[in-house]
CSV table of C-alpha atoms in Angstrom, one decimal:
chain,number,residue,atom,x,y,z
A,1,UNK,CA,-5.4,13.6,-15.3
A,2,UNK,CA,-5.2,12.2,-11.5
A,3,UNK,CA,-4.9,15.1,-9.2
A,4,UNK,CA,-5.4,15.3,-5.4
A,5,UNK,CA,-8.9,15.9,-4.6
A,6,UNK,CA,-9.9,17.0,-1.4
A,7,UNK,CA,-13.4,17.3,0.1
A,8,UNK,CA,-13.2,19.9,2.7
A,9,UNK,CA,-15.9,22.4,4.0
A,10,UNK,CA,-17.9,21.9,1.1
A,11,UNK,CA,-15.3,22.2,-1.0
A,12,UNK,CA,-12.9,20.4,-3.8
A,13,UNK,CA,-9.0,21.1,-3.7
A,14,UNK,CA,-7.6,20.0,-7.1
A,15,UNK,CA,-3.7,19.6,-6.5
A,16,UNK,CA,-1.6,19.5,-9.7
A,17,UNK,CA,2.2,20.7,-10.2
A,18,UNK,CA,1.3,23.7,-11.1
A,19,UNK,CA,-1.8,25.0,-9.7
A,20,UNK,CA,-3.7,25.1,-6.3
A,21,UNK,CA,-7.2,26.1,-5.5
A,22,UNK,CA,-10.7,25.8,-4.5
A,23,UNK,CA,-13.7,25.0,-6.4
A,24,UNK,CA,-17.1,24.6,-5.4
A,25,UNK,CA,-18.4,21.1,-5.0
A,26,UNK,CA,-22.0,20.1,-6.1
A,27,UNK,CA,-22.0,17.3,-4.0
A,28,UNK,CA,-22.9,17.3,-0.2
A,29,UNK,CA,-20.7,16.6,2.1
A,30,UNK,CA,-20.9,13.2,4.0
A,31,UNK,CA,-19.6,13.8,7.9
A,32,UNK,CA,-21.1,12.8,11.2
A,33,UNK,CA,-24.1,15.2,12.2
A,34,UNK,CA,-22.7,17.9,15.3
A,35,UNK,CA,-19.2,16.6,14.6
A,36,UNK,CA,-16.2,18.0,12.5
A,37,UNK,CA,-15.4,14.1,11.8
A,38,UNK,CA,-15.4,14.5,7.7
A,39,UNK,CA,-14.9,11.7,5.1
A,40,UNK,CA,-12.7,14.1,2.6
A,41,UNK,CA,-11.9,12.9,-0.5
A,42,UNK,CA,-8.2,12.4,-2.3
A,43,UNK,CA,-7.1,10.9,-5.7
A,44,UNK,CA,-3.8,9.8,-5.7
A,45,UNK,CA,-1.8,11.6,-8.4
A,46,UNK,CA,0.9,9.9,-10.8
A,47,UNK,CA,4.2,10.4,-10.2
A,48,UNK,CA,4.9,13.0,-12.4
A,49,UNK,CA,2.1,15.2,-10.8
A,50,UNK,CA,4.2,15.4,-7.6
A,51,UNK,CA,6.3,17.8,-5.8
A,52,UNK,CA,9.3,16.8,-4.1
A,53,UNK,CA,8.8,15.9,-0.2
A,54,UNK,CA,10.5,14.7,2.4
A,55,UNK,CA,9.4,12.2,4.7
A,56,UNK,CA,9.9,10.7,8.7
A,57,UNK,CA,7.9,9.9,12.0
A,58,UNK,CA,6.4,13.4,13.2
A,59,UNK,CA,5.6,14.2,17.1
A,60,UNK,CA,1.8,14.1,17.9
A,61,UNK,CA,-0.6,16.4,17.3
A,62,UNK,CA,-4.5,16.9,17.2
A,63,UNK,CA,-5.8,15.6,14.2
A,64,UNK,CA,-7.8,18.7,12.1
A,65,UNK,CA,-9.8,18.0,9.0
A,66,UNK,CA,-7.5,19.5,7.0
A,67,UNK,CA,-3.7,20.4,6.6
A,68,UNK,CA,-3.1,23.9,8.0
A,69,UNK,CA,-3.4,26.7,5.4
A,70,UNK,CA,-5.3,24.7,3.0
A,71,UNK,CA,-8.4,26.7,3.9
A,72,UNK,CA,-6.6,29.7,2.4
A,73,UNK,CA,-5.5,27.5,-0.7
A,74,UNK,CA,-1.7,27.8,0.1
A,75,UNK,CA,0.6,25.3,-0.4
A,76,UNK,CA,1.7,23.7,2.5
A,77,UNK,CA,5.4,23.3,3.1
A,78,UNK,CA,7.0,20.7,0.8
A,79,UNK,CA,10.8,20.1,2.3
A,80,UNK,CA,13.3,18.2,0.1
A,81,UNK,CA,12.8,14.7,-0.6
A,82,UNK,CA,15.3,11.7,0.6
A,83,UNK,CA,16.6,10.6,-2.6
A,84,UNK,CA,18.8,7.4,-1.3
A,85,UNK,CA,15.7,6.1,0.4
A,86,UNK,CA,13.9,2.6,-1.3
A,87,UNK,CA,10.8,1.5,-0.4
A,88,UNK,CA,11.8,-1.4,2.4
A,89,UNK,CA,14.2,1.7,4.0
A,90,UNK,CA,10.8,3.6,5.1
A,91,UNK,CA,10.4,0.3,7.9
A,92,UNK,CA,13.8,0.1,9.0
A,93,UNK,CA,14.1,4.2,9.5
A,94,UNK,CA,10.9,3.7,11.4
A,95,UNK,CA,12.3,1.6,14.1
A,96,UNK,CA,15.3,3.0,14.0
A,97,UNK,CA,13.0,6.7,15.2
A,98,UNK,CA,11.2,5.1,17.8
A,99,UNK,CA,13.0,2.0,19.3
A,100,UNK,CA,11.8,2.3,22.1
A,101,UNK,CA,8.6,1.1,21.0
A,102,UNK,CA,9.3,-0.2,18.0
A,103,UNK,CA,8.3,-4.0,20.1
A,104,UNK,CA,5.1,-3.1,20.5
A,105,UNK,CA,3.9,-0.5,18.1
A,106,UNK,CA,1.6,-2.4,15.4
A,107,UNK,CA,3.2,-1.8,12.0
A,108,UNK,CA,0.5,-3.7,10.4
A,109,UNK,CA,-2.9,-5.3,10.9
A,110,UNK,CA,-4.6,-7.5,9.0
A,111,UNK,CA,-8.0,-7.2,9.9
A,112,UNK,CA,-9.9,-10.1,8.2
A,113,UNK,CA,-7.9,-12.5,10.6
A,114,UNK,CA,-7.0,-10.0,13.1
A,115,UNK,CA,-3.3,-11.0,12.5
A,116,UNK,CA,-0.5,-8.0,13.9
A,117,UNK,CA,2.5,-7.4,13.1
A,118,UNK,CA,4.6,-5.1,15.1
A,119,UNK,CA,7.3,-2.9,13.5
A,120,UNK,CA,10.3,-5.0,15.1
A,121,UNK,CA,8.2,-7.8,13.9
A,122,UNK,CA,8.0,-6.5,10.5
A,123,UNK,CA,11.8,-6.1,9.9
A,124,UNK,CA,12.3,-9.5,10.6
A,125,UNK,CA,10.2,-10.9,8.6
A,126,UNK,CA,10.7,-8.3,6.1
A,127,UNK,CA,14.6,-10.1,6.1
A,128,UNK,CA,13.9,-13.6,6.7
A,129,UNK,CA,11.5,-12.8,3.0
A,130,UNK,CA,14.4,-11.7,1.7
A,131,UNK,CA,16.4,-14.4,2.6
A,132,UNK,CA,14.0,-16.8,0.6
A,133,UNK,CA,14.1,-15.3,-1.8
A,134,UNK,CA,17.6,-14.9,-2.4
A,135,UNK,CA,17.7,-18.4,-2.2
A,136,UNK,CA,14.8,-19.2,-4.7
A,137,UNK,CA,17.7,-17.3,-6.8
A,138,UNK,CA,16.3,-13.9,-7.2
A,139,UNK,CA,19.1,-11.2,-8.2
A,140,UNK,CA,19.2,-8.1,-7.0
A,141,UNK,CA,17.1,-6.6,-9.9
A,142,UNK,CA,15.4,-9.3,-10.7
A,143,UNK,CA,11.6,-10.3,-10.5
A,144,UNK,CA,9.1,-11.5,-7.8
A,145,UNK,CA,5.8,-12.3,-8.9
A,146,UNK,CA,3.0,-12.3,-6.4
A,147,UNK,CA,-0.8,-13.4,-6.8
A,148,UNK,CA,-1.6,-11.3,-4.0
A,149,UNK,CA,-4.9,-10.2,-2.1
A,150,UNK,CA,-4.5,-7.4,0.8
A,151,UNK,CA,-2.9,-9.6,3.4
A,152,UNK,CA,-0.2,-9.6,5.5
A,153,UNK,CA,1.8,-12.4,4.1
A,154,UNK,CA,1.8,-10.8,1.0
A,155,UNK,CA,2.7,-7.8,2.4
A,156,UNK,CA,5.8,-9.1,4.2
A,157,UNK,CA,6.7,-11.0,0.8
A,158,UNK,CA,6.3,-7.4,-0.8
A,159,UNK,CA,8.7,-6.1,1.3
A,160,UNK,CA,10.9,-8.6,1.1
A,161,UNK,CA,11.0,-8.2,-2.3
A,162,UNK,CA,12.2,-4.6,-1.8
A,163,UNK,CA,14.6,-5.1,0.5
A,164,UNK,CA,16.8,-7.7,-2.1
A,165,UNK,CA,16.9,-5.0,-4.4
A,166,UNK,CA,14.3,-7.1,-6.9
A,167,UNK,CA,10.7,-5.6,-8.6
A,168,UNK,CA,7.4,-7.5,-7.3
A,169,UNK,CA,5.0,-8.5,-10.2
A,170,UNK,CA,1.6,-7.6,-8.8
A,171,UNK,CA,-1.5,-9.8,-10.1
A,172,UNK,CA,-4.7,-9.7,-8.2
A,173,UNK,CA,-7.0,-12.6,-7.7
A,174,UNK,CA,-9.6,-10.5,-9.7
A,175,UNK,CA,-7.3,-11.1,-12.8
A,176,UNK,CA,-6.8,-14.6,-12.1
A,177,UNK,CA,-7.9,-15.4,-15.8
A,178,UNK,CA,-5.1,-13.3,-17.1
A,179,UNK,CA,-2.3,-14.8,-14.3
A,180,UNK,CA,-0.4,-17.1,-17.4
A,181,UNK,CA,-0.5,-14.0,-20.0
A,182,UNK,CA,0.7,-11.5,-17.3
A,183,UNK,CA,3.4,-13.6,-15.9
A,184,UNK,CA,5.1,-15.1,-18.7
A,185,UNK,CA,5.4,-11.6,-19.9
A,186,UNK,CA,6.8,-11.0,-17.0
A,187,UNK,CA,8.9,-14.2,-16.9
A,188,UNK,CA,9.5,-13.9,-12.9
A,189,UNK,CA,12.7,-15.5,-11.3
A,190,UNK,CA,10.2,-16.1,-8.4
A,191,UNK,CA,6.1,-16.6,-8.1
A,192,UNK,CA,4.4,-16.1,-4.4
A,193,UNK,CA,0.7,-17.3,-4.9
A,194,UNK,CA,-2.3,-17.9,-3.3
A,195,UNK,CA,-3.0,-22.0,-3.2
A,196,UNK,CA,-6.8,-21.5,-4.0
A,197,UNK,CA,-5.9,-20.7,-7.2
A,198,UNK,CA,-3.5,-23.1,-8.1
A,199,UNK,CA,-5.5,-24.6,-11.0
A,200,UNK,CA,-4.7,-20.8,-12.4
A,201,UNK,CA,-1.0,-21.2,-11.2
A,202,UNK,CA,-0.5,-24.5,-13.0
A,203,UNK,CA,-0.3,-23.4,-16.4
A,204,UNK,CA,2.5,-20.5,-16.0
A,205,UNK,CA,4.4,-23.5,-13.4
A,206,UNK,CA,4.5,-25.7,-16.5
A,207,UNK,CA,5.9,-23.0,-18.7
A,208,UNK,CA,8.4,-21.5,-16.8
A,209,UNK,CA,9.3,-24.3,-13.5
A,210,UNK,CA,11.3,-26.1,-15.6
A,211,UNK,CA,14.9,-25.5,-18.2
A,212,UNK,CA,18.0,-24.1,-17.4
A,213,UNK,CA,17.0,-20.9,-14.9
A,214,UNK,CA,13.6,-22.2,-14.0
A,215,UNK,CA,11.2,-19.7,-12.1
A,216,UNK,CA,10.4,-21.3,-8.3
A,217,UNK,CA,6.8,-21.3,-7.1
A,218,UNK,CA,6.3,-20.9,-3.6
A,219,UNK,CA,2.4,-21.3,-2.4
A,220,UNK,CA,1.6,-19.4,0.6
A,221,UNK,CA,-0.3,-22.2,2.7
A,222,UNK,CA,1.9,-24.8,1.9
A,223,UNK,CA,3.8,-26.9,-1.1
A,224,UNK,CA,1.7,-28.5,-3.7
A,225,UNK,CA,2.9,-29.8,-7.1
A,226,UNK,CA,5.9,-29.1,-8.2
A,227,UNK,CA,6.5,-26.2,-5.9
A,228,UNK,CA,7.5,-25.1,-2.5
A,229,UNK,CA,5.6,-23.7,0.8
A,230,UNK,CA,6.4,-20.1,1.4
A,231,UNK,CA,5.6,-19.9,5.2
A,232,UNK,CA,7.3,-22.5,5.8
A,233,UNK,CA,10.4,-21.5,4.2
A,234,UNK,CA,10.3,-18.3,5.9
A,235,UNK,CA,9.9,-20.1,9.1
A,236,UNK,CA,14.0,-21.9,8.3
A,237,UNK,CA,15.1,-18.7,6.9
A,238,UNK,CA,17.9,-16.7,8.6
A,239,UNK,CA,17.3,-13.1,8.6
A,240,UNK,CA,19.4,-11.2,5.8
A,241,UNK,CA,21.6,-8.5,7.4
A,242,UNK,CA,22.3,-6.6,5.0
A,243,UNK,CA,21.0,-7.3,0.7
A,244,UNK,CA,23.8,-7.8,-1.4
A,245,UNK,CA,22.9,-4.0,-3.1
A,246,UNK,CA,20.4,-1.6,-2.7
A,247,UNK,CA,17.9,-0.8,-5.2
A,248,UNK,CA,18.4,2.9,-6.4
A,249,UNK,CA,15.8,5.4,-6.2
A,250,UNK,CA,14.8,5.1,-9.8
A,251,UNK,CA,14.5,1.2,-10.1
A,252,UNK,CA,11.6,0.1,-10.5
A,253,UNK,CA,9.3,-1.4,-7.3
A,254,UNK,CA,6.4,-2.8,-8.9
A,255,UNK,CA,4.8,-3.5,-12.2
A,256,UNK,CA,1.2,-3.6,-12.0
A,257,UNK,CA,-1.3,-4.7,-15.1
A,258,UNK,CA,-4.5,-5.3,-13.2
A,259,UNK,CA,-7.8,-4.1,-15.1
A,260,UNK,CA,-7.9,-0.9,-13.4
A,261,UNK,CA,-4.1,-0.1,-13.9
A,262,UNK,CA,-4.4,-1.2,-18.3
A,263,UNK,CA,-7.8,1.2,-17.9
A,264,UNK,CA,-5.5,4.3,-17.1
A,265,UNK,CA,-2.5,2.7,-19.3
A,266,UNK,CA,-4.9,3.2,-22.4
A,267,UNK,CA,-4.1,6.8,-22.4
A,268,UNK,CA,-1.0,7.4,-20.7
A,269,UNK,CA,2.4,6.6,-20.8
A,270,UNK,CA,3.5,2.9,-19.9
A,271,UNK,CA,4.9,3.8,-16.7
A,272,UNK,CA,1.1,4.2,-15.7
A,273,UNK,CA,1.5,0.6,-14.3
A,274,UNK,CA,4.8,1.2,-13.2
A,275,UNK,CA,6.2,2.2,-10.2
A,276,UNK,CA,9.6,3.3,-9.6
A,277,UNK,CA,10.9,3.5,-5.5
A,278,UNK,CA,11.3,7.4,-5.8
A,279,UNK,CA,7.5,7.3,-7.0
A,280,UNK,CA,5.9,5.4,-4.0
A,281,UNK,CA,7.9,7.5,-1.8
A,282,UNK,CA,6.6,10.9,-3.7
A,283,UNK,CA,3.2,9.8,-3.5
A,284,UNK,CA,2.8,8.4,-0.1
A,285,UNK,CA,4.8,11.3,1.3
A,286,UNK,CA,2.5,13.7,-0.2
A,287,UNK,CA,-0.3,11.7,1.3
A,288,UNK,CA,1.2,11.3,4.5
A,289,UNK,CA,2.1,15.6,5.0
A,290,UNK,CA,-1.3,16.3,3.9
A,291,UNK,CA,-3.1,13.7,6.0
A,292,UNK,CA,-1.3,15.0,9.1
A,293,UNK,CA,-0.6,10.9,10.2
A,294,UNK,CA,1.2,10.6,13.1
A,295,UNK,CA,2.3,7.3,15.8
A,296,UNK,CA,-1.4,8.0,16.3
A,297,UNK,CA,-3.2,6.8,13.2
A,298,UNK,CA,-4.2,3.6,12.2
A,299,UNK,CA,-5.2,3.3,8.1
A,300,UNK,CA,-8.0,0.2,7.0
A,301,UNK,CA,-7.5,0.0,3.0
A,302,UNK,CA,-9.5,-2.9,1.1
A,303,UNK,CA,-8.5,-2.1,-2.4
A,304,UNK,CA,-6.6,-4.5,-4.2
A,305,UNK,CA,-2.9,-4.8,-2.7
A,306,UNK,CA,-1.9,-5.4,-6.3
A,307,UNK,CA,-3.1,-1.3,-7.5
A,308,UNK,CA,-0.4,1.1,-6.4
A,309,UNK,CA,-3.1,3.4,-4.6
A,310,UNK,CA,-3.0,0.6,-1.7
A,311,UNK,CA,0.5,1.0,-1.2
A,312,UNK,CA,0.7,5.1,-2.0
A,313,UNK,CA,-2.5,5.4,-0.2
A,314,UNK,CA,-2.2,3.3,3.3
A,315,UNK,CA,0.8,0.9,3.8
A,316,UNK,CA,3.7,3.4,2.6
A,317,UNK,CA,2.4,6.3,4.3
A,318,UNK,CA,1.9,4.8,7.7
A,319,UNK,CA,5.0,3.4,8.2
A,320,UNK,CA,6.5,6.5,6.8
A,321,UNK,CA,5.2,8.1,10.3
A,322,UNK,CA,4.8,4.9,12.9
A,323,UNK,CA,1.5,4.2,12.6
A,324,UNK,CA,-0.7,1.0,11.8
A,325,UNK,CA,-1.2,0.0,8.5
A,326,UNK,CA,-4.9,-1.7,8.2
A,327,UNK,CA,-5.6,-4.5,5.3
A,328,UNK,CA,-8.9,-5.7,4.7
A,329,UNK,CA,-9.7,-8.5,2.2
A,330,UNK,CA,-13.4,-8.7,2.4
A,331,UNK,CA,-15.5,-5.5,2.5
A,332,UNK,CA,-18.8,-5.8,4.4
A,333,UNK,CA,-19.8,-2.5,5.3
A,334,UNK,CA,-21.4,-3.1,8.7
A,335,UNK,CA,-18.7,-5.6,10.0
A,336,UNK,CA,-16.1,-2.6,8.6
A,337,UNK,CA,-17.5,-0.3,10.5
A,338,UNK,CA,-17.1,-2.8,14.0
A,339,UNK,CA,-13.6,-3.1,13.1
A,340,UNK,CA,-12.8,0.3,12.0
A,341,UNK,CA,-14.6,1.2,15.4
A,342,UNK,CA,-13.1,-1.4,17.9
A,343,UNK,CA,-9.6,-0.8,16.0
A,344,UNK,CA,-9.3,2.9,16.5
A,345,UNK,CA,-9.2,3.0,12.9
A,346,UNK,CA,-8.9,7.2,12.1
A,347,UNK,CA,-7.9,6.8,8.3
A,348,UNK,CA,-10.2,4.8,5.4
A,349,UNK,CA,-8.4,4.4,2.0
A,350,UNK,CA,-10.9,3.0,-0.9
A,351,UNK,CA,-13.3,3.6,-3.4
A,352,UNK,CA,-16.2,6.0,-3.6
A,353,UNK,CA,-18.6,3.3,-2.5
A,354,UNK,CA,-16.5,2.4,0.5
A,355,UNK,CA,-16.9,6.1,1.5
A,356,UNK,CA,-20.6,5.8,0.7
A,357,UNK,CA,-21.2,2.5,2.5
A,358,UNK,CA,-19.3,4.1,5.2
A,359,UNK,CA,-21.6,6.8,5.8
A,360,UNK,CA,-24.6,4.9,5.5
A,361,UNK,CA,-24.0,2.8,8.1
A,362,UNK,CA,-22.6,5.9,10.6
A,363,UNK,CA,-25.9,7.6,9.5
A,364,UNK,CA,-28.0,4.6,10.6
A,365,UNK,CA,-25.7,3.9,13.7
A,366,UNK,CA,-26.1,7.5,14.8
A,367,UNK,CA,-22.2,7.9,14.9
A,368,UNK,CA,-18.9,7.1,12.9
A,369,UNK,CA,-16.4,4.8,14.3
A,370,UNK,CA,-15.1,6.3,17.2
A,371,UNK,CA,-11.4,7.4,16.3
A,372,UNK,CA,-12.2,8.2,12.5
A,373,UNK,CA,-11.3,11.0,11.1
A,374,UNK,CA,-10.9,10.9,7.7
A,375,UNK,CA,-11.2,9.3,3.9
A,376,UNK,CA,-8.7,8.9,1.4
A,377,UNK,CA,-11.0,8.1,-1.9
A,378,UNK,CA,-9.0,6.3,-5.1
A,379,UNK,CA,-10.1,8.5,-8.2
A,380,UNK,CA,-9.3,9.8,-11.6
A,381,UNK,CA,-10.1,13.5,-12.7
């Protein structure tokens, strides 16, 4: 089962529905020598591993390693969840908290091509992508498929998707040789993909681009055959005011059937590799109580964008609160660690070996990145 794990003074929390305490860790603990600076550890839980919680932009405080209490092994205080919230709500109730800096606070940054977006920023483009996509002739309810690597595009098309009320498709690059199975299953009323791959694309275009409701193809650098440019599209668009509905709570937000998502899927229920708007919020509330994030906090993930622990994990939890929301494509430990350190990057969400390159690097360095605070590791227990 995925529970919360949390690496703290030498010690694993295991966080379930029902149970809360500490057990000894065999491991040692990675952290900067002299410094309270820890790299703890986290799983992200399933949704039905999860407590209600509420969410919102909190007031600053000093960042501790831990939550307060959790040294005891008491829960920490879990108010009531929003229930009428979706998952494109969290950006517009961000702004709407701090608009007076909602022009210049970075919503989010994506780091391989340094390319910001501020939160003001992102609710437009958040509407003008939901104005294309309307027009491509996506229903609220309907389907967005998007061939997606962590980037900010993406992101914004993600969003989009959200706020017309339709499910986004996620199929990363990895999977590229499983794009025409996974989205003719899927049979999307709109595909957002990555022109690299188009040779992948083709295929599924051929199937589905043509008949009486044929799917549209957008490529994200530009048209090529038999499709239309995205960026450029969203460049005409006219924001959308207001979606013609609003998904409810328990419609679904994304369908996920990358490699790691089926390896889970095996042996639990489908919904493994789905992820309903009431889930995303669960799960990126949790994360964002326990992490303490504040206006304050910047996140770097490079995990696939296409595995919910991306979006539960970094994007969802940071705009939740007002901070940054850090994407990274290519992982290279030492130029990571520049960024994370010029960025004022305090929160890393990845894999074990992130963690570990990470602290290799600090070790050799003599120092972690200078506002870091603390890791958020992707793992099944």
């Amino acid at each position: 089962m995925t529970m919360h794990r949390l690496w703290h003074k030498g010690m694993t929390l295991l966080v379930d529905q029902s149970d809360i305490r500490w057990i000894p860790d065999p491991r040692p603990r990675i952290h900067d020598p002299g410094s309270t600076t820890l790299v703890a550890r986290w799983s992200i839980p399933r949704p039905a591993a999860l407590g209600s919680r509420s969410y919102g932009p909190s007031g600053p405080r000093p960042h501790p390693p831990a939550p307060t209490g959790m040294e005891t092994g008491s829960r920490p205080d879990t108010p009531t969840r929003l229930d009428n919230v979706n998952a494109a709500d969290l950006l517009i109730d961000a702004v709407a908290a701090r608009p007076d800096t909602a022009a210049s606070d970075i919503a989010v940054h994506w780091v391989d091509r340094d390319r910001l977006l501020t939160y003001r920023e992102a609710v437009d483009a958040m509407a003008r992508a939901a104005a294309v996509l309307d027009g491509f002739g996506v229903p609220a309810g309907g389907r967005v498929g998007l061939f997606a690597h962590p980037g900010l595009d993406y992101v914004v098309a993600l969003l989009g998707t959200w706020r017309l009320g339709a499910t986004a498709v996620l199929v990363d690059l990895a999977d590229k040789d499983r794009f025409h199975e996974l989205m003719t299953a899927a049979a999307p009323h709109a595909v957002v993909y990555t022109n690299d791959h188009f040779d992948y694309v083709r295929p599924t275009l051929a199937a589905l681009g043509s008949g009486d409701s044929p799917t549209v193809f957008a490529g994200m650098d530009g048209p090529q055959e038999g499709t239309v440019g995205w960026l450029d599209a969203l460049a005409d668009a006219t924001p959308m005011a207001e979606p013609p509905s609003t998904a409810p709570p328990d419609a679904a937000a994304t369908s996920t059937n990358t490699t790691a998502a089926n390896a889970i899927a095996l042996t639990a229920p489908a919904s493994a590799t789905t992820r309903t708007h009431a889930d995303l919020i669960e799960a990126a509330t949790s994360v964002a109580a326990r992490l303490d994030l504040t206006p304050d906090d910047a996140t770097l993930c490079p995990t696939p964008l296409a595995q919910p622990f991306h979006l539960e994990a970094s994007i969802l939890p940071a705009l939740m609160r007002g901070a940054t929301a850090g994407l990274l494509k290519s992982w290279q430990p030492d130029d990571a660690w520049d960024a994370m350190d010029r960025n004022g990057t305090t929160v890393l969400c990845g894999t074990d070996a992130h963690a570990a390159d990470l602290a290799r690097v600090s070790a050799a360095r003599g120092r972690s990145p200078s506002a870091f605070r603390i890791a958020l590791i992707e793992a099944d227990l």
